[in-house]
Amino acid sequence: IEIALTRSCNYACHFCYAMTHENDRSVISKENIFNFLDDAAEIGVEGISLVSDGESTVSPVFVETIERGGKNGLSMATATNGFLLNQDKLERILPNLTYIRFNISAGEPARYAKIMGCKEKWFHKVVENIKSAVKIKNENKLKVTIGMQMVFMPQYYDQLVPLAKLGKELRPDY
């Protein structure tokens, strides 16, 4: 099942299809998501991906949701811009994830800010979060797959090589 914990987002990516329509930016409550995860596990759902119309890390129950799903035996996964993550959150979620995919879409800070609709300095925080995720995975011998993703559009062609070089430096799984 693919869901988002919220339709809100802290970025304004130029390519985001969710930006083509306004939404209520509501957030799923802890009680509702926990009931959903418990029911999903009970009926035999195998996996939950926190991707879709919003940035799930914006939700105050993001970390607990992944932990609860993992405890229930669900294959949990997420796609994220990575900005709101930190060492503590990564240490808590990575053991419970099948994969985490960082949408970074640029390999240079200025272009990242332009493409992702955010502040240039956010690029550096996301890069540090990816480094931390790789380090935590390797030190703890976790099975989680860590990926970096680019939403490619012709006007972003100049970021293919810089992002590939950044990926080579950071060493995610893909």
PDB file of N, CA and C in Angstrom, residues 47-82:
ATOM      1  N   GLY A  47       3.387  -4.858   2.744  1.00  0.00           N
ATOM      2  CA  GLY A  47       4.239  -3.683   2.829  1.00  0.00           C
ATOM      3  C   GLY A  47       3.486  -2.376   2.719  1.00  0.00           C
ATOM      4  N   ILE A  48       4.074  -1.356   3.333  1.00  0.00           N
ATOM      5  CA  ILE A  48       3.543   0.005   3.308  1.00  0.00           C
ATOM      6  C   ILE A  48       4.667   0.923   2.847  1.00  0.00           C
ATOM      7  N   SER A  49       4.406   1.714   1.827  1.00  0.00           N
ATOM      8  CA  SER A  49       5.360   2.716   1.359  1.00  0.00           C
ATOM      9  C   SER A  49       4.822   4.096   1.689  1.00  0.00           C
ATOM     10  N   LEU A  50       5.575   4.851   2.452  1.00  0.00           N
ATOM     11  CA  LEU A  50       5.194   6.221   2.786  1.00  0.00           C
ATOM     12  C   LEU A  50       5.754   7.149   1.713  1.00  0.00           C
ATOM     13  N   VAL A  51       5.034   7.206   0.629  1.00  0.00           N
ATOM     14  CA  VAL A  51       5.356   8.064  -0.508  1.00  0.00           C
ATOM     15  C   VAL A  51       4.026   8.613  -0.999  1.00  0.00           C
ATOM     16  N   SER A  52       4.027   9.531  -1.879  1.00  0.00           N
ATOM     17  CA  SER A  52       2.779   9.982  -2.478  1.00  0.00           C
ATOM     18  C   SER A  52       2.672  11.477  -2.460  1.00  0.00           C
ATOM     19  N   ASP A  53       1.491  11.997  -2.156  1.00  0.00           N
ATOM     20  CA  ASP A  53       1.168  13.414  -2.327  1.00  0.00           C
ATOM     21  C   ASP A  53       1.820  14.377  -1.351  1.00  0.00           C
ATOM     22  N   GLY A  54       2.407  13.910  -0.301  1.00  0.00           N
ATOM     23  CA  GLY A  54       2.984  14.804   0.700  1.00  0.00           C
ATOM     24  C   GLY A  54       4.330  14.304   1.178  1.00  0.00           C
ATOM     25  N   GLU A  55       4.970  15.104   2.001  1.00  0.00           N
ATOM     26  CA  GLU A  55       6.254  14.742   2.617  1.00  0.00           C
ATOM     27  C   GLU A  55       5.951  14.161   3.991  1.00  0.00           C
ATOM     28  N   SER A  56       5.959  12.828   4.083  1.00  0.00           N
ATOM     29  CA  SER A  56       5.548  12.158   5.318  1.00  0.00           C
ATOM     30  C   SER A  56       6.383  12.534   6.530  1.00  0.00           C
ATOM     31  N   THR A  57       7.631  12.966   6.338  1.00  0.00           N
ATOM     32  CA  THR A  57       8.453  13.357   7.483  1.00  0.00           C
ATOM     33  C   THR A  57       7.905  14.597   8.181  1.00  0.00           C
ATOM     34  N   VAL A  58       7.015  15.322   7.543  1.00  0.00           N
ATOM     35  CA  VAL A  58       6.376  16.492   8.157  1.00  0.00           C
ATOM     36  C   VAL A  58       5.427  16.052   9.280  1.00  0.00           C
ATOM     37  N   SER A  59       4.912  14.842   9.175  1.00  0.00           N
ATOM     38  CA  SER A  59       3.973  14.329  10.176  1.00  0.00           C
ATOM     39  C   SER A  59       4.655  14.119  11.517  1.00  0.00           C
ATOM     40  N   PRO A  60       4.001  14.534  12.601  1.00  0.00           N
ATOM     41  CA  PRO A  60       4.589  14.317  13.929  1.00  0.00           C
ATOM     42  C   PRO A  60       4.669  12.840  14.323  1.00  0.00           C
ATOM     43  N   VAL A  61       4.004  11.961  13.578  1.00  0.00           N
ATOM     44  CA  VAL A  61       4.043  10.529  13.906  1.00  0.00           C
ATOM     45  C   VAL A  61       4.822   9.714  12.873  1.00  0.00           C
ATOM     46  N   PHE A  62       5.639  10.365  12.069  1.00  0.00           N
ATOM     47  CA  PHE A  62       6.404   9.683  11.029  1.00  0.00           C
ATOM     48  C   PHE A  62       7.270   8.554  11.607  1.00  0.00           C
ATOM     49  N   VAL A  63       8.107   8.874  12.559  1.00  0.00           N
ATOM     50  CA  VAL A  63       9.034   7.882  13.125  1.00  0.00           C
ATOM     51  C   VAL A  63       8.257   6.755  13.808  1.00  0.00           C
ATOM     52  N   GLU A  64       7.275   7.104  14.606  1.00  0.00           N
ATOM     53  CA  GLU A  64       6.489   6.083  15.306  1.00  0.00           C
ATOM     54  C   GLU A  64       5.723   5.188  14.335  1.00  0.00           C
ATOM     55  N   THR A  65       5.296   5.744  13.222  1.00  0.00           N
ATOM     56  CA  THR A  65       4.584   4.956  12.219  1.00  0.00           C
ATOM     57  C   THR A  65       5.495   3.880  11.649  1.00  0.00           C
ATOM     58  N   ILE A  66       6.711   4.251  11.308  1.00  0.00           N
ATOM     59  CA  ILE A  66       7.657   3.275  10.761  1.00  0.00           C
ATOM     60  C   ILE A  66       8.000   2.229  11.814  1.00  0.00           C
ATOM     61  N   GLU A  67       8.198   2.658  13.043  1.00  0.00           N
ATOM     62  CA  GLU A  67       8.496   1.704  14.114  1.00  0.00           C
ATOM     63  C   GLU A  67       7.323   0.738  14.326  1.00  0.00           C
ATOM     64  N   ARG A  68       6.107   1.246  14.333  1.00  0.00           N
ATOM     65  CA  ARG A  68       4.925   0.404  14.555  1.00  0.00           C
ATOM     66  C   ARG A  68       4.752  -0.587  13.400  1.00  0.00           C
ATOM     67  N   GLY A  69       4.918  -0.106  12.169  1.00  0.00           N
ATOM     68  CA  GLY A  69       4.818  -1.002  11.023  1.00  0.00           C
ATOM     69  C   GLY A  69       5.866  -2.102  11.071  1.00  0.00           C
ATOM     70  N   GLY A  70       7.095  -1.733  11.419  1.00  0.00           N
ATOM     71  CA  GLY A  70       8.162  -2.719  11.545  1.00  0.00           C
ATOM     72  C   GLY A  70       7.859  -3.742  12.624  1.00  0.00           C
ATOM     73  N   LYS A  71       7.355  -3.273  13.764  1.00  0.00           N
ATOM     74  CA  LYS A  71       6.983  -4.159  14.875  1.00  0.00           C
ATOM     75  C   LYS A  71       5.884  -5.129  14.444  1.00  0.00           C
ATOM     76  N   ASN A  72       4.997  -4.660  13.558  1.00  0.00           N
ATOM     77  CA  ASN A  72       3.901  -5.489  13.066  1.00  0.00           C
ATOM     78  C   ASN A  72       4.334  -6.450  11.962  1.00  0.00           C
ATOM     79  N   GLY A  73       5.608  -6.394  11.569  1.00  0.00           N
ATOM     80  CA  GLY A  73       6.093  -7.296  10.543  1.00  0.00           C
ATOM     81  C   GLY A  73       5.857  -6.823   9.120  1.00  0.00           C
ATOM     82  N   LEU A  74       5.459  -5.576   8.969  1.00  0.00           N
ATOM     83  CA  LEU A  74       5.238  -5.024   7.634  1.00  0.00           C
ATOM     84  C   LEU A  74       6.564  -4.574   7.022  1.00  0.00           C
ATOM     85  N   SER A  75       6.697  -4.743   5.734  1.00  0.00           N
ATOM     86  CA  SER A  75       7.842  -4.192   5.015  1.00  0.00           C
ATOM     87  C   SER A  75       7.557  -2.701   4.848  1.00  0.00           C
ATOM     88  N   MET A  76       8.293  -1.871   5.559  1.00  0.00           N
ATOM     89  CA  MET A  76       8.067  -0.426   5.530  1.00  0.00           C
ATOM     90  C   MET A  76       9.104   0.233   4.623  1.00  0.00           C
ATOM     91  N   ALA A  77       8.658   1.274   3.915  1.00  0.00           N
ATOM     92  CA  ALA A  77       9.544   2.000   3.014  1.00  0.00           C
ATOM     93  C   ALA A  77       9.117   3.458   2.988  1.00  0.00           C
ATOM     94  N   THR A  78      10.039   4.326   2.580  1.00  0.00           N
ATOM     95  CA  THR A  78       9.696   5.736   2.474  1.00  0.00           C
ATOM     96  C   THR A  78      10.528   6.412   1.397  1.00  0.00           C
ATOM     97  N   ALA A  79       9.940   7.434   0.816  1.00  0.00           N
ATOM     98  CA  ALA A  79      10.641   8.345  -0.085  1.00  0.00           C
ATOM     99  C   ALA A  79      10.519   9.722   0.559  1.00  0.00           C
ATOM    100  N   THR A  80      11.597  10.481   0.520  1.00  0.00           N
ATOM    101  CA  THR A  80      11.624  11.729   1.267  1.00  0.00           C
ATOM    102  C   THR A  80      12.586  12.726   0.644  1.00  0.00           C
ATOM    103  N   ASN A  81      12.338  13.995   0.909  1.00  0.00           N
ATOM    104  CA  ASN A  81      13.346  14.989   0.532  1.00  0.00           C
ATOM    105  C   ASN A  81      14.481  14.977   1.553  1.00  0.00           C
ATOM    106  N   GLY A  82      14.284  14.365   2.705  1.00  0.00           N
ATOM    107  CA  GLY A  82      15.339  14.137   3.682  1.00  0.00           C
ATOM    108  C   GLY A  82      15.674  15.287   4.604  1.00  0.00           C
TER     109      GLY A  82
END
